[in-house]
């Protein structure tokens, strides 16, 4: 009881100046499924800020002004093949853009399964993703967020994590838990940008698959993380965007997920552009795909 009281104090400090961004640890102390190895996170800025070897998972929260706030929030998972995080290109840049639309943007610095400090690597990204959305709901009142309007956005392998959270939000492990773990981890909607969805050999992104579940995974493990196979009527509505000329993650990933959502009666919107390649982010100077964020905003505004 004493431990839970301390946790409640630690996670319940009101953040009064919502004009600034804030960074919070996902977990108090050593995160679950991790052993202390004194490893250091690495950050390389070469056009894109690439983070690797994450040991202390966090969320970085960006707030809109009070005058423009819609009370919606989007939790963002940058991509990087489960090997790095393209932290600004597919993370903080989008959080700031969401702010300009009155939406809180929360970037997740999640642990990557290739880290040597993890005791069960395949479970860790989902565990951090669940914790991130629960932490946002825990702070919803202080942050002027409606806990029933918390969506997620994922890019490439971050899209795989977002679709895993969308289909396995109630997946639980045998571990010590605190009151925040009792909150729902189900997203209210998802935005999947050139996402890895399937680990099926014909359509997957090999690097993401290898980094998450290893070189020779069992068929059961492949099926578990082929998220088109795990959609049901509880899966949240999704907006998917992909480029037809994507040479890294085939468009079949988005198509398979859309078809599964449609078959389960889940509302979904699929947008495929002829050009854009992979990793186009905002799509600047890449033709028609540059307009995808405007289409997304219309979709978010019309969510029911």
JSON list of N, CA, C and O in Angstrom, two decimals, residues 151-203:
[
{"chain": "A", "resi": 151, "resn": "UNK", "atom": "N", "xyz": [-6.00, 8.81, -29.24]},
{"chain": "A", "resi": 151, "resn": "UNK", "atom": "CA", "xyz": [-5.65, 7.97, -30.37]},
{"chain": "A", "resi": 151, "resn": "UNK", "atom": "C", "xyz": [-4.15, 7.69, -30.42]},
{"chain": "A", "resi": 151, "resn": "UNK", "atom": "O", "xyz": [-3.38, 8.15, -29.57]},
{"chain": "A", "resi": 152, "resn": "UNK", "atom": "N", "xyz": [-3.74, 6.92, -31.42]},
{"chain": "A", "resi": 152, "resn": "UNK", "atom": "CA", "xyz": [-2.33, 6.60, -31.59]},
{"chain": "A", "resi": 152, "resn": "UNK", "atom": "C", "xyz": [-1.94, 6.80, -33.06]},
{"chain": "A", "resi": 152, "resn": "UNK", "atom": "O", "xyz": [-2.78, 6.75, -33.96]},
{"chain": "A", "resi": 153, "resn": "UNK", "atom": "N", "xyz": [-0.65, 7.03, -33.28]},
{"chain": "A", "resi": 153, "resn": "UNK", "atom": "CA", "xyz": [-0.11, 7.19, -34.62]},
{"chain": "A", "resi": 153, "resn": "UNK", "atom": "C", "xyz": [1.22, 6.45, -34.68]},
{"chain": "A", "resi": 153, "resn": "UNK", "atom": "O", "xyz": [2.07, 6.61, -33.79]},
{"chain": "A", "resi": 154, "resn": "UNK", "atom": "N", "xyz": [1.40, 5.62, -35.71]},
{"chain": "A", "resi": 154, "resn": "UNK", "atom": "CA", "xyz": [2.65, 4.88, -35.84]},
{"chain": "A", "resi": 154, "resn": "UNK", "atom": "C", "xyz": [3.14, 4.86, -37.26]},
{"chain": "A", "resi": 154, "resn": "UNK", "atom": "O", "xyz": [2.36, 4.79, -38.22]},
{"chain": "A", "resi": 155, "resn": "UNK", "atom": "N", "xyz": [4.45, 4.94, -37.41]},
{"chain": "A", "resi": 155, "resn": "UNK", "atom": "CA", "xyz": [5.11, 5.00, -38.71]},
{"chain": "A", "resi": 155, "resn": "UNK", "atom": "C", "xyz": [5.96, 3.74, -38.91]},
{"chain": "A", "resi": 155, "resn": "UNK", "atom": "O", "xyz": [6.77, 3.39, -38.05]},
{"chain": "A", "resi": 156, "resn": "UNK", "atom": "N", "xyz": [5.77, 3.06, -40.04]},
{"chain": "A", "resi": 156, "resn": "UNK", "atom": "CA", "xyz": [6.60, 1.90, -40.39]},
{"chain": "A", "resi": 156, "resn": "UNK", "atom": "C", "xyz": [6.57, 0.87, -39.25]},
{"chain": "A", "resi": 156, "resn": "UNK", "atom": "O", "xyz": [5.50, 0.37, -38.92]},
{"chain": "A", "resi": 157, "resn": "UNK", "atom": "N", "xyz": [7.72, 0.55, -38.63]},
{"chain": "A", "resi": 157, "resn": "UNK", "atom": "CA", "xyz": [7.70, -0.38, -37.50]},
{"chain": "A", "resi": 157, "resn": "UNK", "atom": "C", "xyz": [6.90, 0.18, -36.33]},
{"chain": "A", "resi": 157, "resn": "UNK", "atom": "O", "xyz": [6.29, -0.56, -35.56]},
{"chain": "A", "resi": 158, "resn": "UNK", "atom": "N", "xyz": [6.88, 1.53, -36.21]},
{"chain": "A", "resi": 158, "resn": "UNK", "atom": "CA", "xyz": [6.01, 2.14, -35.22]},
{"chain": "A", "resi": 158, "resn": "UNK", "atom": "C", "xyz": [4.55, 1.90, -35.55]},
{"chain": "A", "resi": 158, "resn": "UNK", "atom": "O", "xyz": [3.69, 1.85, -34.66]},
{"chain": "A", "resi": 159, "resn": "UNK", "atom": "N", "xyz": [4.25, 1.75, -36.85]},
{"chain": "A", "resi": 159, "resn": "UNK", "atom": "CA", "xyz": [2.90, 1.36, -37.27]},
{"chain": "A", "resi": 159, "resn": "UNK", "atom": "C", "xyz": [2.59, -0.07, -36.89]},
{"chain": "A", "resi": 159, "resn": "UNK", "atom": "O", "xyz": [1.44, -0.41, -36.58]},
{"chain": "A", "resi": 160, "resn": "UNK", "atom": "N", "xyz": [3.62, -0.92, -36.94]},
{"chain": "A", "resi": 160, "resn": "UNK", "atom": "CA", "xyz": [3.42, -2.29, -36.46]},
{"chain": "A", "resi": 160, "resn": "UNK", "atom": "C", "xyz": [3.10, -2.29, -34.97]},
{"chain": "A", "resi": 160, "resn": "UNK", "atom": "O", "xyz": [2.17, -2.98, -34.51]},
{"chain": "A", "resi": 161, "resn": "UNK", "atom": "N", "xyz": [3.84, -1.48, -34.21]},
{"chain": "A", "resi": 161, "resn": "UNK", "atom": "CA", "xyz": [3.57, -1.40, -32.77]},
{"chain": "A", "resi": 161, "resn": "UNK", "atom": "C", "xyz": [2.17, -0.83, -32.52]},
{"chain": "A", "resi": 161, "resn": "UNK", "atom": "O", "xyz": [1.44, -1.33, -31.66]},
{"chain": "A", "resi": 162, "resn": "UNK", "atom": "N", "xyz": [1.79, 0.20, -33.29]},
{"chain": "A", "resi": 162, "resn": "UNK", "atom": "CA", "xyz": [0.46, 0.79, -33.12]},
{"chain": "A", "resi": 162, "resn": "UNK", "atom": "C", "xyz": [-0.65, -0.21, -33.45]},
{"chain": "A", "resi": 162, "resn": "UNK", "atom": "O", "xyz": [-1.67, -0.28, -32.77]},
{"chain": "A", "resi": 163, "resn": "UNK", "atom": "N", "xyz": [-0.46, -1.00, -34.51]},
{"chain": "A", "resi": 163, "resn": "UNK", "atom": "CA", "xyz": [-1.48, -1.99, -34.86]},
{"chain": "A", "resi": 163, "resn": "UNK", "atom": "C", "xyz": [-1.46, -3.17, -33.89]},
{"chain": "A", "resi": 163, "resn": "UNK", "atom": "O", "xyz": [-2.50, -3.80, -33.65]},
{"chain": "A", "resi": 164, "resn": "UNK", "atom": "N", "xyz": [-0.29, -3.47, -33.30]},
{"chain": "A", "resi": 164, "resn": "UNK", "atom": "CA", "xyz": [-0.24, -4.49, -32.25]},
{"chain": "A", "resi": 164, "resn": "UNK", "atom": "C", "xyz": [-1.00, -4.02, -31.03]},
{"chain": "A", "resi": 164, "resn": "UNK", "atom": "O", "xyz": [-1.79, -4.77, -30.43]},
{"chain": "A", "resi": 165, "resn": "UNK", "atom": "N", "xyz": [-0.80, -2.75, -30.64]},
{"chain": "A", "resi": 165, "resn": "UNK", "atom": "CA", "xyz": [-1.56, -2.20, -29.52]},
{"chain": "A", "resi": 165, "resn": "UNK", "atom": "C", "xyz": [-3.05, -2.19, -29.82]},
{"chain": "A", "resi": 165, "resn": "UNK", "atom": "O", "xyz": [-3.88, -2.47, -28.95]},
{"chain": "A", "resi": 166, "resn": "UNK", "atom": "N", "xyz": [-3.41, -1.90, -31.07]},
{"chain": "A", "resi": 166, "resn": "UNK", "atom": "CA", "xyz": [-4.83, -1.85, -31.45]},
{"chain": "A", "resi": 166, "resn": "UNK", "atom": "C", "xyz": [-5.50, -3.22, -31.37]},
{"chain": "A", "resi": 166, "resn": "UNK", "atom": "O", "xyz": [-6.71, -3.31, -31.14]},
{"chain": "A", "resi": 167, "resn": "UNK", "atom": "N", "xyz": [-4.73, -4.27, -31.57]},
{"chain": "A", "resi": 167, "resn": "UNK", "atom": "CA", "xyz": [-5.31, -5.63, -31.59]},
{"chain": "A", "resi": 167, "resn": "UNK", "atom": "C", "xyz": [-4.98, -6.44, -30.34]},
{"chain": "A", "resi": 167, "resn": "UNK", "atom": "O", "xyz": [-5.59, -7.48, -30.10]},
{"chain": "A", "resi": 168, "resn": "UNK", "atom": "N", "xyz": [-4.01, -5.97, -29.55]},
{"chain": "A", "resi": 168, "resn": "UNK", "atom": "CA", "xyz": [-3.60, -6.71, -28.34]},
{"chain": "A", "resi": 168, "resn": "UNK", "atom": "C", "xyz": [-3.53, -5.78, -27.13]},
{"chain": "A", "resi": 168, "resn": "UNK", "atom": "O", "xyz": [-2.71, -5.98, -26.23]},
{"chain": "A", "resi": 169, "resn": "UNK", "atom": "N", "xyz": [-4.39, -4.78, -27.09]},
{"chain": "A", "resi": 169, "resn": "UNK", "atom": "CA", "xyz": [-4.35, -3.79, -26.01]},
{"chain": "A", "resi": 169, "resn": "UNK", "atom": "C", "xyz": [-4.59, -4.41, -24.65]},
{"chain": "A", "resi": 169, "resn": "UNK", "atom": "O", "xyz": [-4.17, -3.88, -23.62]},
{"chain": "A", "resi": 170, "resn": "UNK", "atom": "N", "xyz": [-5.29, -5.57, -24.61]},
{"chain": "A", "resi": 170, "resn": "UNK", "atom": "CA", "xyz": [-5.57, -6.21, -23.32]},
{"chain": "A", "resi": 170, "resn": "UNK", "atom": "C", "xyz": [-4.64, -7.37, -23.03]},
{"chain": "A", "resi": 170, "resn": "UNK", "atom": "O", "xyz": [-4.87, -8.15, -22.09]},
{"chain": "A", "resi": 171, "resn": "UNK", "atom": "N", "xyz": [-3.56, -7.51, -23.81]},
{"chain": "A", "resi": 171, "resn": "UNK", "atom": "CA", "xyz": [-2.57, -8.56, -23.56]},
{"chain": "A", "resi": 171, "resn": "UNK", "atom": "C", "xyz": [-1.86, -8.28, -22.24]},
{"chain": "A", "resi": 171, "resn": "UNK", "atom": "O", "xyz": [-1.34, -7.18, -22.03]},
{"chain": "A", "resi": 172, "resn": "UNK", "atom": "N", "xyz": [-1.82, -9.25, -21.35]},
{"chain": "A", "resi": 172, "resn": "UNK", "atom": "CA", "xyz": [-1.23, -9.03, -20.04]},
{"chain": "A", "resi": 172, "resn": "UNK", "atom": "C", "xyz": [-0.13, -10.05, -19.76]},
{"chain": "A", "resi": 172, "resn": "UNK", "atom": "O", "xyz": [-0.19, -11.20, -20.20]},
{"chain": "A", "resi": 173, "resn": "UNK", "atom": "N", "xyz": [0.87, -9.60, -19.02]},
{"chain": "A", "resi": 173, "resn": "UNK", "atom": "CA", "xyz": [1.97, -10.45, -18.59]},
{"chain": "A", "resi": 173, "resn": "UNK", "atom": "C", "xyz": [1.90, -10.65, -17.09]},
{"chain": "A", "resi": 173, "resn": "UNK", "atom": "O", "xyz": [1.31, -9.84, -16.36]},
{"chain": "A", "resi": 174, "resn": "UNK", "atom": "N", "xyz": [2.51, -11.71, -16.62]},
{"chain": "A", "resi": 174, "resn": "UNK", "atom": "CA", "xyz": [2.58, -11.98, -15.18]},
{"chain": "A", "resi": 174, "resn": "UNK", "atom": "C", "xyz": [3.72, -11.13, -14.61]},
{"chain": "A", "resi": 174, "resn": "UNK", "atom": "O", "xyz": [4.89, -11.47, -14.72]},
{"chain": "A", "resi": 175, "resn": "UNK", "atom": "N", "xyz": [3.36, -9.99, -14.06]},
{"chain": "A", "resi": 175, "resn": "UNK", "atom": "CA", "xyz": [4.35, -9.05, -13.52]},
{"chain": "A", "resi": 175, "resn": "UNK", "atom": "C", "xyz": [3.70, -8.22, -12.42]},
{"chain": "A", "resi": 175, "resn": "UNK", "atom": "O", "xyz": [2.48, -8.19, -12.26]},
{"chain": "A", "resi": 176, "resn": "UNK", "atom": "N", "xyz": [4.55, -7.53, -11.65]},
{"chain": "A", "resi": 176, "resn": "UNK", "atom": "CA", "xyz": [4.04, -6.64, -10.62]},
{"chain": "A", "resi": 176, "resn": "UNK", "atom": "C", "xyz": [3.39, -5.42, -11.28]},
{"chain": "A", "resi": 176, "resn": "UNK", "atom": "O", "xyz": [3.92, -4.86, -12.23]},
{"chain": "A", "resi": 177, "resn": "UNK", "atom": "N", "xyz": [2.23, -5.01, -10.76]},
{"chain": "A", "resi": 177, "resn": "UNK", "atom": "CA", "xyz": [1.48, -3.92, -11.37]},
{"chain": "A", "resi": 177, "resn": "UNK", "atom": "C", "xyz": [1.16, -2.84, -10.35]},
{"chain": "A", "resi": 177, "resn": "UNK", "atom": "O", "xyz": [1.18, -3.08, -9.14]},
{"chain": "A", "resi": 178, "resn": "UNK", "atom": "N", "xyz": [0.86, -1.65, -10.86]},
{"chain": "A", "resi": 178, "resn": "UNK", "atom": "CA", "xyz": [0.46, -0.54, -10.01]},
{"chain": "A", "resi": 178, "resn": "UNK", "atom": "C", "xyz": [-0.90, -0.02, -10.50]},
{"chain": "A", "resi": 178, "resn": "UNK", "atom": "O", "xyz": [-1.45, -0.53, -11.49]},
{"chain": "A", "resi": 179, "resn": "UNK", "atom": "N", "xyz": [-1.49, 0.97, -9.82]},
{"chain": "A", "resi": 179, "resn": "UNK", "atom": "CA", "xyz": [-2.83, 1.43, -10.20]},
{"chain": "A", "resi": 179, "resn": "UNK", "atom": "C", "xyz": [-2.96, 1.91, -11.65]},
{"chain": "A", "resi": 179, "resn": "UNK", "atom": "O", "xyz": [-4.02, 1.77, -12.26]},
{"chain": "A", "resi": 180, "resn": "UNK", "atom": "N", "xyz": [-1.90, 2.49, -12.22]},
{"chain": "A", "resi": 180, "resn": "UNK", "atom": "CA", "xyz": [-1.97, 2.95, -13.60]},
{"chain": "A", "resi": 180, "resn": "UNK", "atom": "C", "xyz": [-2.22, 1.79, -14.55]},
{"chain": "A", "resi": 180, "resn": "UNK", "atom": "O", "xyz": [-2.90, 1.93, -15.57]},
{"chain": "A", "resi": 181, "resn": "UNK", "atom": "N", "xyz": [-1.71, 0.61, -14.22]},
{"chain": "A", "resi": 181, "resn": "UNK", "atom": "CA", "xyz": [-1.89, -0.57, -15.06]},
{"chain": "A", "resi": 181, "resn": "UNK", "atom": "C", "xyz": [-3.34, -1.04, -15.12]},
{"chain": "A", "resi": 181, "resn": "UNK", "atom": "O", "xyz": [-3.68, -1.89, -15.94]},
{"chain": "A", "resi": 182, "resn": "UNK", "atom": "N", "xyz": [-4.18, -0.50, -14.24]},
{"chain": "A", "resi": 182, "resn": "UNK", "atom": "CA", "xyz": [-5.59, -0.89, -14.26]},
{"chain": "A", "resi": 182, "resn": "UNK", "atom": "C", "xyz": [-6.40, -0.11, -15.29]},
{"chain": "A", "resi": 182, "resn": "UNK", "atom": "O", "xyz": [-7.54, -0.46, -15.59]},
{"chain": "A", "resi": 183, "resn": "UNK", "atom": "N", "xyz": [-5.82, 0.96, -15.84]},
{"chain": "A", "resi": 183, "resn": "UNK", "atom": "CA", "xyz": [-6.54, 1.77, -16.83]},
{"chain": "A", "resi": 183, "resn": "UNK", "atom": "C", "xyz": [-6.53, 1.08, -18.19]},
{"chain": "A", "resi": 183, "resn": "UNK", "atom": "O", "xyz": [-5.66, 0.26, -18.48]},
{"chain": "A", "resi": 184, "resn": "UNK", "atom": "N", "xyz": [-7.48, 1.45, -19.02]},
{"chain": "A", "resi": 184, "resn": "UNK", "atom": "CA", "xyz": [-7.58, 0.85, -20.35]},
{"chain": "A", "resi": 184, "resn": "UNK", "atom": "C", "xyz": [-6.42, 1.28, -21.24]},
{"chain": "A", "resi": 184, "resn": "UNK", "atom": "O", "xyz": [-6.04, 2.45, -21.26]},
{"chain": "A", "resi": 185, "resn": "UNK", "atom": "N", "xyz": [-5.88, 0.32, -21.99]},
{"chain": "A", "resi": 185, "resn": "UNK", "atom": "CA", "xyz": [-4.84, 0.62, -22.97]},
{"chain": "A", "resi": 185, "resn": "UNK", "atom": "C", "xyz": [-5.39, 0.61, -24.39]},
{"chain": "A", "resi": 185, "resn": "UNK", "atom": "O", "xyz": [-4.61, 0.68, -25.35]},
{"chain": "A", "resi": 186, "resn": "UNK", "atom": "N", "xyz": [-6.70, 0.54, -24.53]},
{"chain": "A", "resi": 186, "resn": "UNK", "atom": "CA", "xyz": [-7.28, 0.52, -25.88]},
{"chain": "A", "resi": 186, "resn": "UNK", "atom": "C", "xyz": [-7.26, 1.92, -26.48]},
{"chain": "A", "resi": 186, "resn": "UNK", "atom": "O", "xyz": [-7.83, 2.86, -25.90]},
{"chain": "A", "resi": 187, "resn": "UNK", "atom": "N", "xyz": [-6.65, 2.10, -27.64]},
{"chain": "A", "resi": 187, "resn": "UNK", "atom": "CA", "xyz": [-6.72, 3.40, -28.31]},
{"chain": "A", "resi": 187, "resn": "UNK", "atom": "C", "xyz": [-8.14, 3.67, -28.79]},
{"chain": "A", "resi": 187, "resn": "UNK", "atom": "O", "xyz": [-8.89, 2.74, -29.11]},
{"chain": "A", "resi": 188, "resn": "UNK", "atom": "N", "xyz": [-8.51, 4.94, -28.87]},
{"chain": "A", "resi": 188, "resn": "UNK", "atom": "CA", "xyz": [-9.83, 5.29, -29.40]},
{"chain": "A", "resi": 188, "resn": "UNK", "atom": "C", "xyz": [-9.82, 5.35, -30.93]},
{"chain": "A", "resi": 188, "resn": "UNK", "atom": "O", "xyz": [-10.87, 5.23, -31.55]},
{"chain": "A", "resi": 189, "resn": "UNK", "atom": "N", "xyz": [-8.65, 5.54, -31.52]},
{"chain": "A", "resi": 189, "resn": "UNK", "atom": "CA", "xyz": [-8.48, 5.46, -32.97]},
{"chain": "A", "resi": 189, "resn": "UNK", "atom": "C", "xyz": [-7.00, 5.29, -33.27]},
{"chain": "A", "resi": 189, "resn": "UNK", "atom": "O", "xyz": [-6.15, 5.51, -32.39]},
{"chain": "A", "resi": 190, "resn": "UNK", "atom": "N", "xyz": [-6.69, 4.89, -34.48]},
{"chain": "A", "resi": 190, "resn": "UNK", "atom": "CA", "xyz": [-5.28, 4.71, -34.85]},
{"chain": "A", "resi": 190, "resn": "UNK", "atom": "C", "xyz": [-5.01, 5.31, -36.22]},
{"chain": "A", "resi": 190, "resn": "UNK", "atom": "O", "xyz": [-5.87, 5.30, -37.11]},
{"chain": "A", "resi": 191, "resn": "UNK", "atom": "N", "xyz": [-3.80, 5.85, -36.36]},
{"chain": "A", "resi": 191, "resn": "UNK", "atom": "CA", "xyz": [-3.32, 6.40, -37.63]},
{"chain": "A", "resi": 191, "resn": "UNK", "atom": "C", "xyz": [-2.06, 5.62, -37.98]},
{"chain": "A", "resi": 191, "resn": "UNK", "atom": "O", "xyz": [-1.07, 5.67, -37.24]},
{"chain": "A", "resi": 192, "resn": "UNK", "atom": "N", "xyz": [-2.11, 4.88, -39.08]},
{"chain": "A", "resi": 192, "resn": "UNK", "atom": "CA", "xyz": [-1.02, 3.98, -39.45]},
{"chain": "A", "resi": 192, "resn": "UNK", "atom": "C", "xyz": [-0.41, 4.46, -40.76]},
{"chain": "A", "resi": 192, "resn": "UNK", "atom": "O", "xyz": [-1.06, 4.45, -41.80]},
{"chain": "A", "resi": 193, "resn": "UNK", "atom": "N", "xyz": [0.85, 4.89, -40.68]},
{"chain": "A", "resi": 193, "resn": "UNK", "atom": "CA", "xyz": [1.52, 5.54, -41.79]},
{"chain": "A", "resi": 193, "resn": "UNK", "atom": "C", "xyz": [2.59, 4.60, -42.33]},
{"chain": "A", "resi": 193, "resn": "UNK", "atom": "O", "xyz": [3.51, 4.23, -41.61]},
{"chain": "A", "resi": 194, "resn": "UNK", "atom": "N", "xyz": [2.45, 4.20, -43.60]},
{"chain": "A", "resi": 194, "resn": "UNK", "atom": "CA", "xyz": [3.27, 3.16, -44.24]},
{"chain": "A", "resi": 194, "resn": "UNK", "atom": "C", "xyz": [3.65, 2.06, -43.23]},
{"chain": "A", "resi": 194, "resn": "UNK", "atom": "O", "xyz": [4.82, 1.76, -43.02]},
{"chain": "A", "resi": 195, "resn": "UNK", "atom": "N", "xyz": [2.63, 1.44, -42.62]},
{"chain": "A", "resi": 195, "resn": "UNK", "atom": "CA", "xyz": [2.91, 0.55, -41.50]},
{"chain": "A", "resi": 195, "resn": "UNK", "atom": "C", "xyz": [3.35, -0.85, -41.91]},
{"chain": "A", "resi": 195, "resn": "UNK", "atom": "O", "xyz": [2.91, -1.39, -42.93]},
{"chain": "A", "resi": 196, "resn": "UNK", "atom": "N", "xyz": [4.22, -1.42, -41.11]},
{"chain": "A", "resi": 196, "resn": "UNK", "atom": "CA", "xyz": [4.41, -2.87, -41.12]},
{"chain": "A", "resi": 196, "resn": "UNK", "atom": "C", "xyz": [3.22, -3.45, -40.36]},
{"chain": "A", "resi": 196, "resn": "UNK", "atom": "O", "xyz": [2.94, -3.05, -39.23]},
{"chain": "A", "resi": 197, "resn": "UNK", "atom": "N", "xyz": [2.49, -4.35, -40.98]},
{"chain": "A", "resi": 197, "resn": "UNK", "atom": "CA", "xyz": [1.33, -4.97, -40.35]},
{"chain": "A", "resi": 197, "resn": "UNK", "atom": "C", "xyz": [1.56, -6.46, -40.17]},
{"chain": "A", "resi": 197, "resn": "UNK", "atom": "O", "xyz": [1.35, -7.02, -39.10]},
{"chain": "A", "resi": 198, "resn": "UNK", "atom": "N", "xyz": [2.01, -7.10, -41.23]},
{"chain": "A", "resi": 198, "resn": "UNK", "atom": "CA", "xyz": [2.09, -8.56, -41.26]},
{"chain": "A", "resi": 198, "resn": "UNK", "atom": "C", "xyz": [3.53, -9.04, -41.16]},
{"chain": "A", "resi": 198, "resn": "UNK", "atom": "O", "xyz": [4.46, -8.41, -41.68]},
{"chain": "A", "resi": 199, "resn": "UNK", "atom": "N", "xyz": [3.72, -10.18, -40.51]},
{"chain": "A", "resi": 199, "resn": "UNK", "atom": "CA", "xyz": [5.02, -10.87, -40.50]},
{"chain": "A", "resi": 199, "resn": "UNK", "atom": "C", "xyz": [5.02, -12.06, -41.45]},
{"chain": "A", "resi": 199, "resn": "UNK", "atom": "O", "xyz": [5.93, -12.88, -41.43]},
{"chain": "A", "resi": 200, "resn": "UNK", "atom": "N", "xyz": [3.98, -12.15, -42.29]},
{"chain": "A", "resi": 200, "resn": "UNK", "atom": "CA", "xyz": [3.95, -13.17, -43.33]},
{"chain": "A", "resi": 200, "resn": "UNK", "atom": "C", "xyz": [5.10, -12.94, -44.29]},
{"chain": "A", "resi": 200, "resn": "UNK", "atom": "O", "xyz": [5.37, -11.81, -44.70]},
{"chain": "A", "resi": 201, "resn": "UNK", "atom": "N", "xyz": [5.79, -14.00, -44.67]},
{"chain": "A", "resi": 201, "resn": "UNK", "atom": "CA", "xyz": [7.02, -13.91, -45.46]},
{"chain": "A", "resi": 201, "resn": "UNK", "atom": "C", "xyz": [6.84, -13.12, -46.74]},
{"chain": "A", "resi": 201, "resn": "UNK", "atom": "O", "xyz": [7.74, -12.38, -47.18]},
{"chain": "A", "resi": 202, "resn": "UNK", "atom": "N", "xyz": [5.68, -13.22, -47.36]},
{"chain": "A", "resi": 202, "resn": "UNK", "atom": "CA", "xyz": [5.47, -12.61, -48.68]},
{"chain": "A", "resi": 202, "resn": "UNK", "atom": "C", "xyz": [5.40, -11.08, -48.64]},
{"chain": "A", "resi": 202, "resn": "UNK", "atom": "O", "xyz": [5.70, -10.42, -49.64]},
{"chain": "A", "resi": 203, "resn": "UNK", "atom": "N", "xyz": [4.99, -10.51, -47.52]},
{"chain": "A", "resi": 203, "resn": "UNK", "atom": "CA", "xyz": [4.72, -9.08, -47.51]},
{"chain": "A", "resi": 203, "resn": "UNK", "atom": "C", "xyz": [5.43, -8.31, -46.41]},
{"chain": "A", "resi": 203, "resn": "UNK", "atom": "O", "xyz": [5.36, -7.08, -46.37]}
]
